[in-house]
């Protein structure tokens, strides 16, 4: 029966081209039936030993994760009505099974007994950390609840899973539902040719056969490759306002309104936390805390705004005395051009995706001693644009592989960029005598697609995003941990997860790396030194505003998950407004519904954890500082430091506490100085 269902295929990468939405329900039905039997057998025979309880749990979790993980992946990259429907039907079963396992008393007792028995001292540090995580997870799954509480808790979990999926679907639908077709060249005045080409291509795809970059029509959307360049460059203020308002109110009203979902999600999370004995959801999910220095950022952000106003006045702009939110990106770009004498659009021709990949892979080889080889066609993919690569050790032995899905596809692909695991490293779960099962990663971006037969020409922001996701990928792929439950990014406390990713971003500003990852699309010449110097000088431009924006998101997230009582007057938006009053330099628009598309905290894993970006930035800046101290141009020193980074941060992953891992790399605990220095916010 299950043999024919491609979702249940074992010992292979997912056969993507054979998977249809119609396979989901029956695959999940068969899988859960199989796993329920396994779970029951385990409960009957469970032993308080590593082999007797943890090993079977590892196999169980892996099987569920590989099938359901593939479905979740496709929801992100190949979303469709049929897949959604199948997902909605299958999800409650998966949630129920996960709860049954998490709440299993025989398993919990076995883990507790193991923790207190003489067997404990025979476990190594990694195994101990895994058992401790399993015990904590069981508590957070409600193993200690009585019958009545447990049934309420389970209902909450099912409902939360459903609401989160619906939240993400609404964001996707609202993005897809909005478009603006412009037909008059004056309406596109000021916009870069790359945007006009993309929007003309989009217009042709939707039936405007004659659409051309020069004469239109142009079809604009709310996905980043359209939205950002338009806000930064379009001269027509009324159109900037229109698209900005559409963006900020996305999924905030009408058919795809997320506002009621937000209230429900927050109320259920709070109730869940209370059932588990915590005062708030933030308390439930906070592992460690850091109070960043907000004062410096607020002052710097006010200065940023004042300089934009002064500059707009200097240019004689009508709106100078009355800068609105939709003017900020535009004037920030103009001032940047004036101050640093270059435009971000000038950089784009230097970053064709194939060259950027070459540069990224060359850097990876220099730093970590591994090479990356294209292996297109050697794995099945879900879209023709998706590429497949293998990662080889210095000896030429394959250690990992990854998929790269680079381009924006607003109709079927979730926005943003992410890394996810396709296969996790494990020694025990290795098949066919391969010794160790090699990790495989998904790297997903939403960068500018190729236009008119040219390769994708990337903005510098898209380049740093690719480096970021690749950094996550490296931690997943270069792990040396053999235990599946702590290998790669698994079991890493979420406030340290952004360390390797943000660390990699630093290299985009490194001169030698830049020379390797840039080559002009027409001339092949690398980014000229003069342009590089400008880019580097502009690095700290608006750092105060950027920092403030991230802090505003973090504080809003924490306020919603800590102090806010769902049902309070004004609702979640009033909380957002209160936080904004303290942390934003311009007042929010009345119709601001940013929370309705804040997928990190309502549709993803960052609830009460958004601040981890800021915290991990402290770690990543300080980690990069180790390379600066060693000498960025000293090849041997960089190699040595890179190897140390590989053997600690990348190799140890979730097998030790993040503080221990960081200290092993840096020789001391983290220091905030490097971040403030890189952002230009340091007082010295
Ligand atoms: Zn990240």
XYZ file of C-alpha atoms and ligand atoms in Angstrom:
685
model
C 0.000 0.000 0.000
C 2.375 2.669 1.203
C 5.030 1.592 -1.290
C 3.359 3.471 -4.093
C 2.941 6.704 -2.217
C 5.990 8.835 -3.090
C 5.693 10.777 0.165
C 6.424 7.593 2.081
C 9.527 6.701 0.071
C 12.419 5.729 2.329
C 16.165 5.980 1.896
C 16.005 8.672 -0.737
C 15.504 12.358 -1.155
C 11.836 13.244 -1.647
C 10.775 12.361 -5.239
C 9.348 15.848 -5.688
C 8.199 15.551 -9.278
C 6.043 12.550 -8.358
C 4.408 14.096 -5.274
C 0.873 15.420 -5.738
C -1.425 17.067 -3.187
C -3.574 13.936 -3.533
C -0.829 11.887 -1.881
C -0.824 13.839 1.357
C -3.888 12.529 3.163
C -3.327 8.859 2.498
C 0.403 9.113 3.214
C -0.231 10.824 6.533
C -3.042 8.405 7.376
C -0.796 5.382 6.777
C 2.147 6.978 8.501
C 0.256 7.924 11.657
C -1.285 4.450 11.860
C 2.185 2.941 11.609
C 3.642 5.348 14.171
C 0.793 4.776 16.633
C 1.603 1.095 16.620
C 5.284 1.847 17.120
C 4.476 4.212 19.966
C 2.221 1.678 21.656
C 4.882 -1.024 21.394
C 7.439 1.389 22.840
C 5.171 2.308 25.766
C 4.725 -1.394 26.566
C 8.449 -2.188 26.478
C 10.099 1.086 27.355
C 13.329 0.847 29.381
C 15.031 3.619 31.367
C 18.173 3.422 29.256
C 19.514 5.306 26.252
C 18.804 2.360 23.957
C 15.490 1.612 25.605
C 13.847 5.009 25.264
C 15.853 7.672 23.427
C 16.876 5.581 20.427
C 13.278 4.545 19.586
C 12.103 8.164 20.029
C 14.792 9.311 17.617
C 13.595 6.895 14.923
C 9.977 7.832 15.496
C 10.587 11.568 15.297
C 12.741 11.150 12.239
C 10.113 9.215 10.309
C 7.387 11.728 11.149
C 9.693 14.648 10.415
C 10.772 13.377 7.029
C 7.232 12.898 5.687
C 5.508 15.844 7.338
C 8.578 18.024 6.755
C 8.295 17.435 3.022
C 4.633 18.453 3.091
C 5.464 21.577 5.091
C 8.249 22.432 2.686
C 5.892 22.177 -0.289
C 3.372 24.407 1.502
C 6.108 27.074 1.520
C 7.362 26.715 -2.032
C 4.565 25.139 -4.087
C 1.428 26.301 -2.363
C -1.907 25.598 -4.072
C -5.552 25.267 -3.114
C -5.374 21.491 -3.430
C -2.275 21.223 -1.247
C -3.784 23.500 1.383
C -6.906 21.439 1.577
C -4.901 18.246 1.950
C -2.684 19.891 4.560
C -5.688 21.102 6.559
C -7.152 17.611 6.631
C -3.902 15.936 7.616
C -2.559 18.449 10.128
C -4.859 17.638 13.095
C -3.837 13.986 12.938
C -0.176 14.920 13.030
C -0.707 17.326 15.928
C -2.688 14.702 17.871
C 0.023 12.117 17.378
C 2.788 14.501 18.427
C 0.803 15.326 21.587
C 0.170 11.670 22.352
C 3.879 11.045 22.150
C 4.839 14.161 24.105
C 2.321 13.337 26.842
C 3.170 9.658 27.128
C 3.593 8.941 30.846
C 5.470 5.642 30.396
C 8.021 7.413 28.224
C 8.280 10.340 30.607
C 8.778 8.028 33.587
C 11.493 6.139 31.717
C 13.301 9.395 30.920
C 13.026 10.564 34.519
C 14.267 7.249 35.812
C 17.171 7.377 33.387
C 17.967 10.893 34.616
C 18.145 9.722 38.231
C 19.707 6.297 37.812
C 23.301 5.087 37.707
C 22.896 4.808 33.929
C 22.998 8.609 33.858
C 26.706 8.881 34.531
C 27.386 6.530 31.629
C 25.865 9.026 29.163
C 28.098 11.565 27.465
C 27.439 15.314 27.559
C 25.505 15.303 24.266
C 23.246 12.480 25.378
C 22.560 14.178 28.699
C 21.598 17.375 26.943
C 19.216 15.443 24.689
C 17.496 13.718 27.621
C 17.133 17.030 29.442
C 15.575 18.579 26.324
C 13.170 15.641 26.021
C 12.084 16.076 29.639
C 11.510 19.801 29.148
C 9.602 19.186 25.914
C 7.385 16.637 27.632
C 6.533 19.186 30.332
C 5.776 21.771 27.669
C 3.643 19.173 25.876
C 1.505 18.846 28.985
C 2.639 15.480 30.360
C 1.962 16.728 33.891
C -1.617 17.880 33.285
C -4.660 16.127 34.683
C -7.330 14.707 32.418
C -9.485 17.829 32.102
C -6.555 20.200 31.656
C -5.018 17.906 29.140
C -8.046 17.766 26.914
C -8.248 21.570 26.954
C -4.500 21.802 26.272
C -4.817 19.449 23.292
C -7.728 21.379 21.860
C -5.624 24.540 22.130
C -2.719 22.941 20.290
C -4.890 21.744 17.437
C -6.533 25.118 17.154
C -3.184 26.939 17.234
C -1.790 24.752 14.471
C -4.841 25.465 12.340
C -4.779 29.213 13.006
C -1.080 29.494 12.234
C -1.550 27.783 8.883
C -4.503 30.021 8.123
C -2.463 33.082 9.064
C 0.253 32.159 6.562
C -2.276 31.331 3.853
C -3.924 34.728 4.303
C -0.609 36.523 3.900
C 0.086 34.602 0.702
C -3.431 35.216 -0.625
C -3.412 38.896 0.240
C -0.053 39.300 -1.499
C -1.331 37.493 -4.564
C -4.628 39.377 -4.636
C -3.028 42.809 -4.830
C -1.519 44.201 -7.978
C -1.263 47.580 -9.588
C -0.960 47.901 -13.337
C 0.593 51.166 -14.469
C 0.351 52.158 -18.097
C 1.822 55.644 -18.260
C 5.632 55.969 -18.323
C 5.411 59.020 -16.043
C 4.065 56.759 -13.323
C 7.282 54.723 -13.373
C 9.520 57.803 -13.376
C 12.692 57.343 -11.374
C 12.432 53.555 -11.136
C 15.433 51.448 -12.155
C 15.393 49.536 -15.418
C 15.605 46.233 -13.513
C 12.244 46.968 -11.907
C 10.659 48.060 -15.179
C 11.874 44.854 -16.806
C 10.511 42.696 -14.010
C 7.140 44.477 -13.984
C 6.808 44.295 -17.769
C 7.580 40.594 -17.619
C 4.924 40.157 -14.927
C 2.447 42.058 -17.127
C 3.230 39.785 -20.086
C 2.735 36.722 -17.893
C -0.715 37.965 -17.007
C -1.775 38.466 -20.592
C -0.442 41.869 -21.649
C 1.442 40.390 -24.592
C 2.951 43.699 -25.708
C 4.185 44.901 -22.349
C 7.667 46.337 -22.670
C 10.083 47.778 -20.097
C 10.151 51.141 -21.895
C 6.484 51.721 -22.633
C 4.622 49.440 -20.218
C 2.259 48.394 -19.012
C 3.961 47.412 -15.771
C 2.457 45.145 -13.169
C 3.501 45.856 -9.590
C 3.036 43.514 -6.641
C 3.662 43.498 -2.908
C 6.565 41.022 -3.006
C 9.966 42.412 -2.059
C 11.593 42.549 -5.540
C 8.749 44.911 -6.616
C 7.892 46.749 -3.440
C 11.333 47.807 -2.255
C 12.748 49.320 -5.479
C 9.459 51.110 -6.109
C 9.410 52.719 -2.653
C 13.062 53.643 -2.985
C 12.960 55.168 -6.441
C 9.506 56.071 -7.762
C 9.191 59.832 -8.028
C 5.398 59.743 -7.899
C 4.684 60.280 -4.224
C 0.986 59.404 -4.532
C 1.853 55.999 -5.985
C 4.451 55.362 -3.292
C 1.760 56.156 -0.761
C -0.666 53.804 -2.460
C 1.679 50.834 -2.530
C 2.979 51.557 0.974
C -0.525 51.662 2.415
C -1.391 48.443 0.600
C 1.716 46.805 2.033
C 1.083 47.960 5.600
C -2.548 46.954 5.600
C -1.908 43.614 3.899
C -4.083 40.835 5.339
C -5.561 43.444 7.678
C -9.110 43.570 6.344
C -11.572 41.953 3.961
C -11.423 38.386 2.774
C -7.960 37.574 4.119
C -8.185 39.485 7.399
C -5.712 38.213 9.989
C -6.798 40.590 12.798
C -9.237 38.145 14.433
C -6.667 35.355 14.093
C -4.067 37.406 15.942
C -6.359 37.869 18.935
C -7.223 34.186 18.982
C -3.601 33.074 18.663
C -2.479 35.373 21.477
C -5.344 34.293 23.736
C -4.680 30.597 23.137
C -0.932 30.964 23.681
C -1.607 32.715 26.959
C -4.029 30.027 28.063
C -1.527 27.342 27.068
C 1.221 29.015 29.115
C -1.074 29.340 32.137
C -2.070 25.695 31.981
C 1.630 24.852 32.138
C 2.128 27.095 35.149
C 3.682 30.150 33.523
C 2.411 33.695 33.904
C 2.668 34.432 30.183
C 3.673 32.897 26.894
C 6.853 34.955 26.926
C 7.849 33.327 30.210
C 7.178 29.923 28.735
C 9.407 30.476 25.754
C 12.130 32.742 27.106
C 15.322 30.882 27.815
C 17.606 33.822 28.277
C 17.277 37.516 27.970
C 19.303 40.456 26.946
C 18.566 44.133 27.369
C 20.064 45.947 24.404
C 21.080 49.555 24.653
C 18.027 51.271 23.238
C 18.985 54.839 24.026
C 21.770 55.121 21.444
C 19.523 53.819 18.669
C 16.648 56.202 19.389
C 18.947 59.218 19.275
C 20.580 57.996 16.068
C 17.218 57.324 14.443
C 15.984 60.839 15.264
C 19.144 62.201 13.682
C 18.505 60.047 10.598
C 15.023 61.482 10.227
C 16.214 65.046 10.752
C 18.858 64.631 8.048
C 16.284 63.248 5.615
C 14.044 66.257 6.274
C 16.919 68.676 5.820
C 18.011 66.974 2.636
C 14.490 66.953 1.171
C 14.235 70.671 1.948
C 17.629 71.269 0.349
C 16.287 69.546 -2.803
C 13.251 71.825 -2.707
C 10.780 68.964 -2.240
C 7.225 69.978 -1.429
C 6.924 67.248 1.167
C 10.106 68.250 3.038
C 8.284 69.630 6.059
C 5.896 66.700 6.127
C 7.821 63.498 5.439
C 5.538 60.481 5.592
C 6.323 56.810 5.954
C 6.172 56.274 2.190
C 8.782 59.005 1.726
C 11.393 57.501 4.017
C 12.783 54.825 1.686
C 12.757 57.283 -1.229
C 14.623 60.083 0.548
C 16.920 57.647 2.308
C 18.034 56.443 -1.127
C 18.447 60.002 -2.456
C 20.498 61.036 0.565
C 22.579 57.886 0.291
C 23.259 58.682 -3.364
C 24.239 62.222 -2.441
C 26.350 61.303 0.550
C 28.075 58.233 -0.844
C 27.765 59.042 -4.543
C 26.329 55.746 -5.704
C 22.966 54.137 -6.126
C 22.108 50.635 -4.948
C 20.868 49.958 -8.470
C 24.364 50.621 -9.823
C 25.538 47.568 -7.913
C 23.021 45.124 -9.370
C 24.797 44.431 -12.700
C 27.835 43.337 -10.695
C 25.931 40.569 -8.944
C 24.651 37.952 -11.378
C 23.596 34.946 -9.321
C 26.092 32.447 -10.858
C 29.017 34.718 -10.016
C 27.721 35.387 -6.507
C 27.506 31.639 -5.933
C 31.089 31.193 -7.166
C 32.243 33.841 -4.711
C 30.244 32.374 -1.855
C 31.614 28.903 -2.510
C 35.195 30.184 -2.816
C 34.804 31.880 0.564
C 33.383 28.688 2.044
C 36.414 26.788 0.800
C 38.842 29.335 2.243
C 37.126 29.519 5.609
C 36.006 25.985 6.238
C 37.986 23.798 3.842
C 34.948 22.398 2.023
C 34.063 22.724 -1.648
C 30.649 22.995 -3.264
C 29.858 21.307 -6.572
C 26.830 21.765 -8.788
C 24.903 18.512 -9.068
C 21.858 19.611 -11.011
C 19.837 16.712 -12.298
C 21.118 14.363 -9.601
C 18.147 15.032 -7.361
C 14.488 15.501 -8.111
C 13.277 19.112 -7.682
C 9.900 20.850 -7.164
C 10.444 23.635 -9.691
C 12.692 23.950 -12.754
C 14.518 26.922 -11.195
C 15.635 24.866 -8.216
C 19.285 23.818 -8.129
C 21.063 21.005 -6.318
C 24.616 21.068 -4.919
C 26.950 18.697 -3.098
C 29.382 19.712 -0.365
C 32.738 17.912 -0.322
C 35.358 17.712 2.400
C 39.031 18.500 1.725
C 39.555 14.822 0.972
C 36.871 14.932 -1.715
C 34.407 12.950 0.345
C 30.805 14.145 0.207
C 29.623 15.460 3.577
C 26.306 17.126 2.722
C 24.084 18.487 -0.033
C 21.572 21.283 -0.499
C 18.776 22.556 -2.698
C 18.674 26.227 -3.678
C 15.328 27.781 -4.692
C 16.382 31.367 -5.422
C 13.625 33.421 -7.069
C 10.463 35.202 -5.982
C 7.256 33.414 -7.074
C 4.543 35.457 -5.395
C 1.702 33.159 -6.488
C 2.873 30.001 -4.756
C 5.869 30.752 -2.570
C 5.910 32.265 0.898
C 7.783 35.590 1.112
C 11.101 36.077 2.872
C 14.008 33.667 2.886
C 14.731 30.614 4.997
C 16.802 27.497 5.494
C 15.149 24.268 6.449
C 16.330 20.731 6.843
C 15.513 18.084 4.280
C 17.610 15.328 5.893
C 19.412 15.530 9.245
C 22.792 14.019 10.022
C 22.682 10.812 12.018
C 24.929 7.832 12.530
C 22.269 5.498 13.857
C 19.742 6.278 11.133
C 22.230 5.699 8.331
C 21.065 3.150 5.795
C 22.766 0.854 3.349
C 26.046 0.800 5.213
C 26.796 4.433 4.427
C 28.254 4.889 7.929
C 26.604 8.203 8.597
C 23.502 9.755 7.072
C 24.502 12.981 5.390
C 22.574 16.188 6.016
C 20.671 17.866 3.186
C 19.365 21.445 3.409
C 16.736 23.568 1.677
C 17.847 27.134 0.987
C 14.931 29.281 -0.115
C 15.162 32.938 -1.186
C 12.829 35.366 -2.923
C 15.277 37.358 -4.978
C 14.787 39.114 -8.310
C 14.072 36.507 -10.979
C 15.954 36.379 -14.282
C 14.487 38.753 -16.839
C 14.729 38.554 -20.609
C 17.163 35.662 -20.673
C 19.696 37.345 -18.374
C 20.674 35.702 -15.098
C 19.128 37.063 -11.916
C 20.891 40.351 -11.151
C 20.894 40.656 -7.402
C 20.576 43.710 -5.230
C 23.216 43.901 -2.525
C 20.477 43.134 0.012
C 19.665 39.942 -1.865
C 23.341 38.995 -1.799
C 23.519 39.387 1.988
C 20.286 37.401 2.356
C 21.771 34.529 0.361
C 24.878 34.591 2.581
C 22.602 34.615 5.631
C 20.648 31.524 4.613
C 23.822 29.795 3.531
C 25.169 30.404 7.051
C 22.183 28.537 8.506
C 22.801 25.863 5.903
C 26.442 25.506 6.958
C 25.444 24.842 10.549
C 23.028 22.187 9.353
C 25.457 20.662 6.854
C 28.836 20.824 8.627
C 27.653 19.403 11.926
C 29.794 16.620 13.335
C 27.189 15.514 15.853
C 26.136 11.905 15.275
C 22.985 12.049 17.388
C 20.070 13.081 15.177
C 18.340 14.978 17.973
C 21.247 17.387 18.465
C 22.857 17.538 15.033
C 22.908 20.659 12.875
C 20.453 23.307 14.019
C 18.449 20.851 16.110
C 18.362 21.488 19.825
C 20.056 24.874 19.387
C 18.404 27.426 21.680
C 16.577 29.770 19.373
C 18.344 32.862 20.563
C 21.605 31.468 19.181
C 20.241 30.117 15.895
C 20.953 33.359 14.036
C 24.663 33.326 14.901
C 26.131 31.500 11.849
C 23.699 33.212 9.470
C 24.456 36.757 10.553
C 28.129 35.890 10.813
C 28.213 35.075 7.084
C 26.650 38.440 6.179
C 29.779 40.201 7.426
C 31.803 38.721 4.571
C 29.777 40.610 1.979
C 31.733 43.680 3.070
C 35.136 42.022 2.875
C 37.169 43.419 -0.054
C 38.724 40.156 -1.288
C 35.431 38.284 -0.972
C 33.639 41.069 -2.819
C 36.124 40.805 -5.678
C 35.307 37.125 -5.987
C 31.546 37.455 -5.897
C 31.118 40.368 -8.281
C 31.508 40.431 -12.075
C 29.709 42.965 -14.226
C 27.131 41.270 -16.424
C 28.450 42.979 -19.578
C 32.152 43.535 -18.948
C 32.919 40.807 -16.405
C 34.895 43.260 -14.269
C 34.616 42.935 -10.491
C 33.116 45.719 -8.421
C 35.513 48.659 -8.884
C 37.418 49.724 -5.828
C 35.804 53.161 -5.767
C 32.340 51.635 -5.678
C 33.370 49.152 -3.025
C 34.722 51.967 -0.842
C 31.401 53.763 -1.128
C 29.430 50.645 -0.283
C 31.637 50.041 2.718
C 31.375 53.650 3.858
C 27.582 53.450 3.588
C 27.459 50.350 5.767
C 26.572 52.259 8.902
C 24.183 54.545 7.043
C 20.889 54.643 8.962
C 22.190 52.002 11.360
C 20.345 53.707 14.199
C 17.063 53.520 12.283
C 17.623 49.899 11.320
C 18.508 48.966 14.871
C 15.454 50.813 16.177
C 13.195 49.045 13.718
C 14.428 45.630 14.857
C 14.038 46.644 18.486
C 10.532 47.903 17.837
C 9.614 44.503 16.375
C 11.231 42.730 19.317
C 9.498 44.849 21.949
C 6.129 44.539 20.216
C 6.541 40.776 20.134
C 7.453 40.613 23.828
C 4.692 43.000 24.879
C 2.085 40.955 23.008
C 3.267 37.730 24.588
C 3.821 39.052 28.082
C 1.779 42.012 29.337
C -1.056 41.968 26.853
C -4.331 40.424 28.014
C -6.237 39.327 24.924
C -9.581 41.075 24.771
C -8.149 44.316 26.209
C -9.536 47.534 24.769
C -7.941 48.343 21.428
C -6.607 44.837 21.008
C -3.161 43.874 19.807
C -2.919 46.960 17.603
C -3.102 49.219 20.650
C -0.116 47.377 22.124
C 1.783 47.841 18.879
C 0.915 51.551 18.974
C 2.136 51.944 22.556
C 5.446 50.302 21.704
C 5.774 52.413 18.555
C 5.280 55.613 20.524
C 8.390 54.792 22.525
C 10.455 53.273 19.728
C 9.574 54.794 16.367
C 10.395 58.245 15.114
C 7.283 58.652 12.965
C 3.759 57.920 14.200
C 2.042 54.823 12.830
C -0.670 55.194 10.222
C -4.186 54.582 11.504
C -4.595 51.660 9.169
C -1.246 50.110 10.059
C -1.916 46.379 10.190
C 1.692 45.270 10.054
C 0.972 42.610 12.676
C -1.352 40.931 10.175
C 1.621 39.916 8.047
C 4.168 39.520 10.863
C 4.680 35.860 9.973
C 7.750 35.422 12.180
C 5.675 35.556 15.343
C 2.211 34.456 14.153
C 3.057 32.001 11.410
C 6.523 30.824 12.371
C 8.731 29.995 15.310
C 9.750 33.411 16.633
C 6.908 34.119 19.079
C 8.411 35.882 22.105
C 11.700 35.278 20.341
C 12.067 37.933 17.687
C 14.686 39.628 19.851
C 16.961 36.672 19.169
C 18.010 38.373 15.921
C 19.409 41.224 17.955
C 21.011 38.958 20.514
C 22.542 36.707 17.869
C 23.854 39.819 16.144
C 25.916 40.482 19.234
C 27.283 36.951 18.948
C 27.868 37.081 15.200
C 29.548 40.503 15.246
C 31.787 39.361 18.064
C 32.583 36.128 16.186
C 33.524 38.106 13.094
C 35.676 40.248 15.386
C 37.855 37.189 15.945
C 38.668 37.188 12.216
C 39.348 40.924 12.273
C 41.714 40.503 15.182
C 43.486 37.652 13.404
C 43.839 39.856 10.308
C 41.336 39.614 7.459
C 44.061 39.730 4.813
C 46.220 37.126 6.521
C 45.269 33.988 4.607
C 46.735 31.550 7.117
C 45.148 33.320 10.083
C 41.727 33.416 8.406
C 42.009 29.742 7.576
C 42.952 28.888 11.139
C 40.162 30.974 12.651
C 37.719 29.580 10.088
C 38.630 26.067 11.038
C 38.059 26.890 14.702
C 34.640 28.332 13.803
C 33.848 25.197 11.842
C 34.878 22.891 14.686
C 32.894 24.812 17.304
C 29.883 26.827 16.124
C 29.220 24.820 12.956
C 30.224 21.369 14.177
C 28.804 21.291 17.706
C 25.371 22.745 16.924
C 22.848 21.770 19.557
C 25.074 19.295 21.350
C 26.256 21.895 23.907
C 24.800 25.081 25.329
C 25.287 28.082 22.999
C 27.369 29.869 25.622
C 29.707 26.908 25.874
C 29.988 26.708 22.069
C 30.649 30.417 21.716
C 33.223 30.420 24.461
C 34.968 27.444 22.862
C 35.346 29.491 19.692
C 36.113 32.908 21.144
C 37.981 31.965 24.290
C 35.686 34.203 26.328
C 31.999 35.145 26.672
C 30.359 37.433 24.093
C 30.916 41.173 24.138
C 28.513 43.759 22.687
C 31.312 46.113 21.615
C 31.849 44.594 18.157
C 28.186 45.048 17.187
C 28.118 48.689 18.218
C 31.379 49.279 16.346
C 30.104 47.615 13.146
C 26.891 49.649 13.347
C 28.749 52.890 13.934
C 26.827 53.332 17.199
C 29.809 52.867 19.459
C 30.874 55.934 21.384
C 34.537 55.391 20.753
Zn 18.055 33.556 9.836
